[in-house]
Short mmCIF file of N, CA and C in Angstrom, two decimals:
data_model
loop_
_atom_site.label_atom_id
_atom_site.label_comp_id
_atom_site.label_asym_id
_atom_site.label_seq_id
_atom_site.Cartn_x
_atom_site.Cartn_y
_atom_site.Cartn_z
N MET G 6 -22.90 -31.72 2.61
CA MET G 6 -22.57 -31.74 1.19
C MET G 6 -22.92 -30.39 0.54
N ARG G 7 -24.10 -29.89 0.86
CA ARG G 7 -24.53 -28.63 0.26
C ARG G 7 -23.63 -27.47 0.74
N LYS G 8 -23.23 -27.48 2.02
CA LYS G 8 -22.34 -26.43 2.53
C LYS G 8 -20.99 -26.49 1.84
N ALA G 9 -20.50 -27.68 1.58
CA ALA G 9 -19.22 -27.84 0.90
C ALA G 9 -19.30 -27.28 -0.52
N LEU G 10 -20.40 -27.53 -1.21
CA LEU G 10 -20.58 -27.03 -2.57
C LEU G 10 -20.64 -25.51 -2.59
N ILE G 11 -21.35 -24.93 -1.65
CA ILE G 11 -21.44 -23.47 -1.54
C ILE G 11 -20.06 -22.89 -1.25
N PHE G 12 -19.31 -23.54 -0.35
CA PHE G 12 -17.97 -23.07 -0.02
C PHE G 12 -17.07 -23.09 -1.25
N ILE G 13 -17.13 -24.17 -2.03
CA ILE G 13 -16.30 -24.29 -3.23
C ILE G 13 -16.67 -23.21 -4.25
N LEU G 14 -17.97 -22.97 -4.43
CA LEU G 14 -18.41 -21.94 -5.37
C LEU G 14 -17.96 -20.55 -4.93
N LEU G 15 -18.05 -20.27 -3.65
CA LEU G 15 -17.60 -18.97 -3.13
C LEU G 15 -16.08 -18.81 -3.30
N ALA G 16 -15.34 -19.88 -3.04
CA ALA G 16 -13.89 -19.82 -3.20
C ALA G 16 -13.52 -19.57 -4.66
N ALA G 17 -14.22 -20.24 -5.58
CA ALA G 17 -13.96 -20.04 -7.00
C ALA G 17 -14.29 -18.61 -7.42
N LEU G 18 -15.39 -18.08 -6.92
CA LEU G 18 -15.78 -16.70 -7.23
C LEU G 18 -14.74 -15.72 -6.70
N LEU G 19 -14.29 -15.93 -5.48
CA LEU G 19 -13.28 -15.06 -4.88
C LEU G 19 -11.97 -15.13 -5.65
N ALA G 20 -11.57 -16.32 -6.06
CA ALA G 20 -10.34 -16.49 -6.85
C ALA G 20 -10.46 -15.73 -8.17
N GLY G 21 -11.61 -15.78 -8.80
CA GLY G 21 -11.83 -15.05 -10.05
C GLY G 21 -11.74 -13.55 -9.85
N LEU G 22 -12.28 -13.07 -8.75
CA LEU G 22 -12.21 -11.63 -8.46
C LEU G 22 -10.78 -11.20 -8.22
N CYS G 23 -10.01 -12.01 -7.51
CA CYS G 23 -8.61 -11.67 -7.25
C CYS G 23 -7.81 -11.64 -8.55
N ALA G 24 -8.07 -12.60 -9.42
CA ALA G 24 -7.36 -12.64 -10.71
C ALA G 24 -7.68 -11.40 -11.54
N CYS G 25 -8.91 -10.97 -11.54
CA CYS G 25 -9.30 -9.77 -12.30
C CYS G 25 -8.61 -8.54 -11.73
N GLY G 26 -8.50 -8.47 -10.42
CA GLY G 26 -7.84 -7.33 -9.79
C GLY G 26 -6.39 -7.23 -10.20
N GLY G 27 -5.69 -8.36 -10.32
CA GLY G 27 -4.31 -8.35 -10.75
C GLY G 27 -4.17 -7.85 -12.17
N LYS G 28 -5.03 -8.29 -13.05
CA LYS G 28 -4.97 -7.85 -14.45
C LYS G 28 -5.27 -6.36 -14.53
N GLN G 29 -6.23 -5.90 -13.77
CA GLN G 29 -6.57 -4.48 -13.76
C GLN G 29 -5.37 -3.65 -13.30
N GLU G 30 -4.65 -4.16 -12.28
CA GLU G 30 -3.49 -3.43 -11.77
C GLU G 30 -2.43 -3.26 -12.85
N LYS G 31 -2.16 -4.34 -13.63
CA LYS G 31 -1.18 -4.26 -14.70
C LYS G 31 -1.61 -3.27 -15.77
N THR G 32 -2.87 -3.30 -16.13
CA THR G 32 -3.39 -2.38 -17.12
C THR G 32 -3.27 -0.95 -16.62
N ASP G 33 -3.60 -0.73 -15.36
CA ASP G 33 -3.51 0.60 -14.78
C ASP G 33 -2.07 1.10 -14.76
N MET G 34 -1.11 0.22 -14.45
CA MET G 34 0.29 0.63 -14.39
C MET G 34 0.78 1.04 -15.78
N LYS G 35 0.43 0.30 -16.81
CA LYS G 35 0.84 0.67 -18.17
C LYS G 35 0.22 2.01 -18.55
N ALA G 36 -1.06 2.19 -18.22
CA ALA G 36 -1.74 3.45 -18.52
C ALA G 36 -1.11 4.60 -17.73
N GLU G 37 -0.66 4.33 -16.52
CA GLU G 37 -0.04 5.35 -15.68
C GLU G 37 1.30 5.83 -16.26
N LEU G 38 2.02 4.93 -16.92
CA LEU G 38 3.34 5.27 -17.45
C LEU G 38 3.31 5.80 -18.88
N ALA G 39 2.35 5.34 -19.67
CA ALA G 39 2.29 5.66 -21.09
C ALA G 39 2.13 7.15 -21.34
N GLY G 40 2.87 7.65 -22.31
CA GLY G 40 2.76 9.05 -22.69
C GLY G 40 3.54 10.01 -21.80
N LYS G 41 4.42 9.48 -20.96
CA LYS G 41 5.17 10.33 -20.02
C LYS G 41 6.65 10.33 -20.33
N THR G 42 7.30 11.41 -19.93
CA THR G 42 8.75 11.53 -20.00
C THR G 42 9.28 11.56 -18.58
N PHE G 43 10.36 10.82 -18.36
CA PHE G 43 10.99 10.70 -17.05
C PHE G 43 12.41 11.24 -17.14
N GLU G 44 12.82 11.99 -16.12
CA GLU G 44 14.14 12.60 -16.10
C GLU G 44 14.98 12.00 -14.99
N TYR G 45 16.23 11.64 -15.33
CA TYR G 45 17.15 11.08 -14.35
C TYR G 45 17.41 12.10 -13.25
N GLU G 46 17.43 11.64 -12.01
CA GLU G 46 17.57 12.54 -10.86
C GLU G 46 18.96 13.16 -10.76
N LYS G 47 19.93 12.59 -11.48
CA LYS G 47 21.29 13.14 -11.47
C LYS G 47 21.60 13.72 -12.85
N GLU G 48 22.82 14.20 -13.01
CA GLU G 48 23.24 14.82 -14.26
C GLU G 48 23.36 13.78 -15.38
N GLY G 49 22.90 14.17 -16.56
CA GLY G 49 23.07 13.34 -17.74
C GLY G 49 24.42 13.62 -18.38
N PHE G 50 24.57 13.27 -19.64
CA PHE G 50 25.81 13.46 -20.36
C PHE G 50 25.75 14.81 -21.06
N GLY G 51 26.04 15.87 -20.31
CA GLY G 51 25.99 17.23 -20.85
C GLY G 51 24.58 17.80 -20.87
N GLY G 52 23.73 17.36 -19.98
CA GLY G 52 22.36 17.88 -19.91
C GLY G 52 21.41 16.85 -19.32
N GLU G 53 20.14 17.04 -19.57
CA GLU G 53 19.12 16.15 -19.01
C GLU G 53 19.14 14.79 -19.69
N PHE G 54 19.04 13.75 -18.88
CA PHE G 54 18.93 12.38 -19.35
C PHE G 54 17.46 12.01 -19.22
N THR G 55 16.79 11.79 -20.34
CA THR G 55 15.34 11.53 -20.30
C THR G 55 14.98 10.21 -20.97
N ILE G 56 13.90 9.65 -20.48
CA ILE G 56 13.28 8.46 -21.07
C ILE G 56 11.83 8.83 -21.35
N THR G 57 11.37 8.60 -22.57
CA THR G 57 9.98 8.85 -22.94
C THR G 57 9.32 7.52 -23.28
N LEU G 58 8.22 7.23 -22.59
CA LEU G 58 7.43 6.01 -22.84
C LEU G 58 6.19 6.41 -23.63
N ASN G 59 6.15 6.02 -24.88
CA ASN G 59 5.03 6.37 -25.75
C ASN G 59 3.84 5.44 -25.52
N GLU G 60 2.66 5.94 -25.83
CA GLU G 60 1.43 5.18 -25.63
C GLU G 60 1.33 3.95 -26.52
N ASP G 61 2.06 3.94 -27.64
CA ASP G 61 2.01 2.79 -28.55
C ASP G 61 2.96 1.66 -28.15
N GLY G 62 3.60 1.77 -26.97
CA GLY G 62 4.49 0.72 -26.49
C GLY G 62 5.93 0.88 -26.95
N THR G 63 6.27 2.02 -27.55
CA THR G 63 7.65 2.30 -27.92
C THR G 63 8.24 3.31 -26.94
N TYR G 64 9.55 3.42 -26.95
CA TYR G 64 10.22 4.38 -26.06
C TYR G 64 11.39 5.01 -26.80
N SER G 65 11.89 6.08 -26.21
CA SER G 65 13.16 6.66 -26.64
C SER G 65 13.87 7.18 -25.39
N PHE G 66 15.19 7.16 -25.43
CA PHE G 66 15.95 7.80 -24.36
C PHE G 66 17.08 8.60 -24.97
N TYR G 67 17.44 9.66 -24.28
CA TYR G 67 18.50 10.55 -24.72
C TYR G 67 19.28 10.94 -23.48
N GLU G 68 20.58 10.64 -23.48
CA GLU G 68 21.39 10.83 -22.27
C GLU G 68 21.88 12.26 -22.06
N GLY G 69 21.74 13.12 -23.03
CA GLY G 69 22.14 14.52 -22.87
C GLY G 69 22.73 15.08 -24.14
N LEU G 70 23.04 16.37 -24.11
CA LEU G 70 23.50 17.09 -25.30
C LEU G 70 24.81 16.55 -25.88
N LEU G 71 25.67 15.95 -25.06
CA LEU G 71 26.94 15.43 -25.54
C LEU G 71 26.82 14.03 -26.12
N SER G 72 25.66 13.43 -25.99
CA SER G 72 25.43 12.08 -26.50
C SER G 72 25.16 12.10 -28.00
N SER G 73 25.75 11.14 -28.70
CA SER G 73 25.48 11.01 -30.13
C SER G 73 24.48 9.88 -30.39
N TYR G 74 23.89 9.36 -29.34
CA TYR G 74 23.00 8.20 -29.49
C TYR G 74 21.63 8.47 -28.87
N MET G 75 20.59 8.16 -29.62
CA MET G 75 19.24 8.20 -29.08
C MET G 75 18.71 6.77 -29.11
N GLY G 76 18.45 6.21 -27.94
CA GLY G 76 17.96 4.85 -27.86
C GLY G 76 16.48 4.77 -28.19
N THR G 77 16.10 3.70 -28.88
CA THR G 77 14.69 3.48 -29.21
C THR G 77 14.38 2.00 -29.10
N GLY G 78 13.12 1.70 -28.82
CA GLY G 78 12.72 0.31 -28.72
C GLY G 78 11.29 0.18 -28.25
N SER G 79 11.00 -0.96 -27.65
CA SER G 79 9.65 -1.21 -27.13
C SER G 79 9.72 -1.45 -25.63
N TRP G 80 8.59 -1.19 -24.96
CA TRP G 80 8.54 -1.37 -23.51
C TRP G 80 7.29 -2.14 -23.11
N THR G 81 7.44 -2.87 -21.99
CA THR G 81 6.34 -3.62 -21.41
C THR G 81 6.42 -3.49 -19.89
N VAL G 82 5.30 -3.79 -19.22
CA VAL G 82 5.26 -3.80 -17.77
C VAL G 82 4.67 -5.14 -17.34
N SER G 83 5.36 -5.79 -16.40
CA SER G 83 4.86 -7.05 -15.86
C SER G 83 5.29 -7.15 -14.40
N ASP G 84 4.33 -7.40 -13.53
CA ASP G 84 4.59 -7.56 -12.09
C ASP G 84 5.38 -6.39 -11.50
N GLY G 85 5.04 -5.18 -11.91
CA GLY G 85 5.67 -3.98 -11.36
C GLY G 85 7.04 -3.68 -11.92
N ILE G 86 7.47 -4.42 -12.96
CA ILE G 86 8.78 -4.20 -13.58
C ILE G 86 8.58 -3.71 -15.01
N LEU G 87 9.17 -2.56 -15.29
CA LEU G 87 9.19 -2.01 -16.65
C LEU G 87 10.43 -2.56 -17.35
N THR G 88 10.23 -3.14 -18.53
CA THR G 88 11.35 -3.64 -19.32
C THR G 88 11.36 -2.91 -20.66
N MET G 89 12.51 -2.30 -20.97
CA MET G 89 12.70 -1.62 -22.24
C MET G 89 13.68 -2.44 -23.06
N THR G 90 13.29 -2.79 -24.28
CA THR G 90 14.13 -3.60 -25.17
C THR G 90 14.49 -2.77 -26.40
N GLU G 91 15.78 -2.57 -26.57
CA GLU G 91 16.31 -1.73 -27.65
C GLU G 91 16.10 -2.39 -29.01
N THR G 92 15.66 -1.59 -29.98
CA THR G 92 15.51 -2.08 -31.35
C THR G 92 16.24 -1.17 -32.33
N GLY G 93 16.82 -0.08 -31.84
CA GLY G 93 17.39 0.92 -32.72
C GLY G 93 18.83 0.72 -33.13
N GLY G 94 19.62 -0.04 -32.40
CA GLY G 94 21.02 -0.15 -32.79
C GLY G 94 21.77 -1.19 -31.99
N TYR G 95 21.75 -1.07 -30.70
CA TYR G 95 22.47 -2.00 -29.83
C TYR G 95 21.52 -3.04 -29.26
N ASP G 96 22.08 -4.11 -28.72
CA ASP G 96 21.30 -5.17 -28.10
C ASP G 96 21.16 -4.86 -26.60
N PHE G 97 20.43 -3.79 -26.27
CA PHE G 97 20.26 -3.36 -24.89
C PHE G 97 18.91 -3.80 -24.34
N THR G 98 18.90 -4.08 -23.05
CA THR G 98 17.67 -4.28 -22.28
C THR G 98 17.84 -3.51 -20.98
N PHE G 99 16.84 -2.74 -20.62
CA PHE G 99 16.87 -1.96 -19.39
C PHE G 99 15.65 -2.32 -18.55
N ARG G 100 15.86 -2.53 -17.25
CA ARG G 100 14.77 -2.91 -16.35
C ARG G 100 14.66 -1.87 -15.23
N PHE G 101 13.42 -1.58 -14.85
CA PHE G 101 13.13 -0.61 -13.79
C PHE G 101 12.00 -1.15 -12.93
N SER G 102 12.08 -0.90 -11.63
CA SER G 102 10.90 -1.12 -10.81
C SER G 102 10.12 0.18 -10.82
N VAL G 103 8.81 0.06 -10.75
CA VAL G 103 7.95 1.24 -10.75
C VAL G 103 7.56 1.52 -9.31
N GLN G 104 7.95 2.70 -8.82
CA GLN G 104 7.74 3.06 -7.42
C GLN G 104 7.10 4.44 -7.33
N ASN G 105 5.84 4.48 -6.95
CA ASN G 105 5.12 5.74 -6.79
C ASN G 105 5.20 6.62 -8.04
N GLY G 106 5.06 6.00 -9.20
CA GLY G 106 5.06 6.74 -10.45
C GLY G 106 6.43 7.04 -11.01
N ALA G 107 7.50 6.77 -10.25
CA ALA G 107 8.87 6.98 -10.71
C ALA G 107 9.47 5.65 -11.13
N LEU G 108 10.57 5.69 -11.87
CA LEU G 108 11.26 4.49 -12.32
C LEU G 108 12.57 4.36 -11.55
N ALA G 109 12.83 3.19 -11.00
CA ALA G 109 14.08 2.92 -10.29
C ALA G 109 14.85 1.86 -11.08
N TYR G 110 16.04 2.21 -11.54
CA TYR G 110 16.85 1.34 -12.39
C TYR G 110 17.26 0.08 -11.64
N LEU G 111 17.11 -1.05 -12.31
CA LEU G 111 17.53 -2.35 -11.77
C LEU G 111 18.75 -2.81 -12.55
N SER G 112 19.92 -2.71 -11.93
CA SER G 112 21.15 -3.05 -12.65
C SER G 112 21.21 -4.54 -12.98
N GLU G 113 20.66 -5.38 -12.11
CA GLU G 113 20.66 -6.82 -12.37
C GLU G 113 19.71 -7.11 -13.53
N GLY G 114 20.23 -7.72 -14.57
CA GLY G 114 19.42 -8.04 -15.73
C GLY G 114 19.30 -6.90 -16.73
N SER G 115 20.00 -5.79 -16.46
CA SER G 115 19.95 -4.63 -17.36
C SER G 115 21.30 -4.40 -18.03
N SER G 116 21.24 -3.79 -19.20
CA SER G 116 22.46 -3.32 -19.87
C SER G 116 22.88 -2.01 -19.23
N ALA G 117 24.14 -1.64 -19.44
CA ALA G 117 24.60 -0.32 -19.02
C ALA G 117 24.23 0.68 -20.11
N PHE G 118 23.84 1.88 -19.71
CA PHE G 118 23.59 2.93 -20.70
C PHE G 118 24.93 3.32 -21.33
N PRO G 119 24.92 3.77 -22.59
CA PRO G 119 26.18 4.05 -23.29
C PRO G 119 27.07 5.12 -22.64
N TYR G 120 26.50 6.22 -22.15
CA TYR G 120 27.31 7.34 -21.69
C TYR G 120 27.17 7.68 -20.21
N VAL G 121 26.07 7.32 -19.59
CA VAL G 121 25.83 7.68 -18.19
C VAL G 121 25.79 6.40 -17.36
N THR G 122 26.57 6.41 -16.27
CA THR G 122 26.53 5.28 -15.33
C THR G 122 25.37 5.50 -14.36
N VAL G 123 24.36 4.67 -14.46
CA VAL G 123 23.21 4.75 -13.56
C VAL G 123 23.36 3.62 -12.54
N GLU G 124 23.44 3.99 -11.28
CA GLU G 124 23.59 3.00 -10.22
C GLU G 124 22.27 2.28 -9.98
N ASN G 125 22.37 1.09 -9.40
CA ASN G 125 21.17 0.34 -9.04
C ASN G 125 20.28 1.23 -8.15
N GLY G 126 19.03 1.35 -8.50
CA GLY G 126 18.10 2.18 -7.73
C GLY G 126 18.05 3.62 -8.19
N GLY G 127 18.90 4.01 -9.15
CA GLY G 127 18.88 5.37 -9.68
C GLY G 127 17.48 5.69 -10.21
N ARG G 128 16.95 6.86 -9.82
CA ARG G 128 15.55 7.17 -10.12
C ARG G 128 15.39 8.12 -11.30
N PHE G 129 14.35 7.83 -12.06
CA PHE G 129 13.88 8.70 -13.14
C PHE G 129 12.50 9.20 -12.72
N ILE G 130 12.38 10.50 -12.60
CA ILE G 130 11.18 11.14 -12.06
C ILE G 130 10.32 11.65 -13.21
N PRO G 131 8.98 11.46 -13.14
CA PRO G 131 8.15 12.00 -14.22
C PRO G 131 8.21 13.52 -14.25
N ARG G 132 8.21 14.09 -15.44
CA ARG G 132 8.21 15.55 -15.59
C ARG G 132 6.84 16.09 -15.33
#
């Protein structure tokens, strides 16, 4: 009986440690992305296509010099997926997987950008 109780307490303690590690990872990923600008690995619409993730949870994107639109909204990270939700004009949502500090576009569940066709897996590299 006593061994079973000790086993249960150890299992509960271990489960608590694992849960804390997951939360820490999410916090670290948001901190890793916040305050950075990412550039599309291919040509934008007449120049660089950039996404800036601000520390306050807002973002902006600009597809290039020929674009007349600057996207703005809020961003979150959950389970390794960055989600950007447009608040500036259109009803856009953009999803990216976070891979080694870079962003990889997830076409499934994402809107198309207005001027640049970004293929599934298209990467945005931190500057």
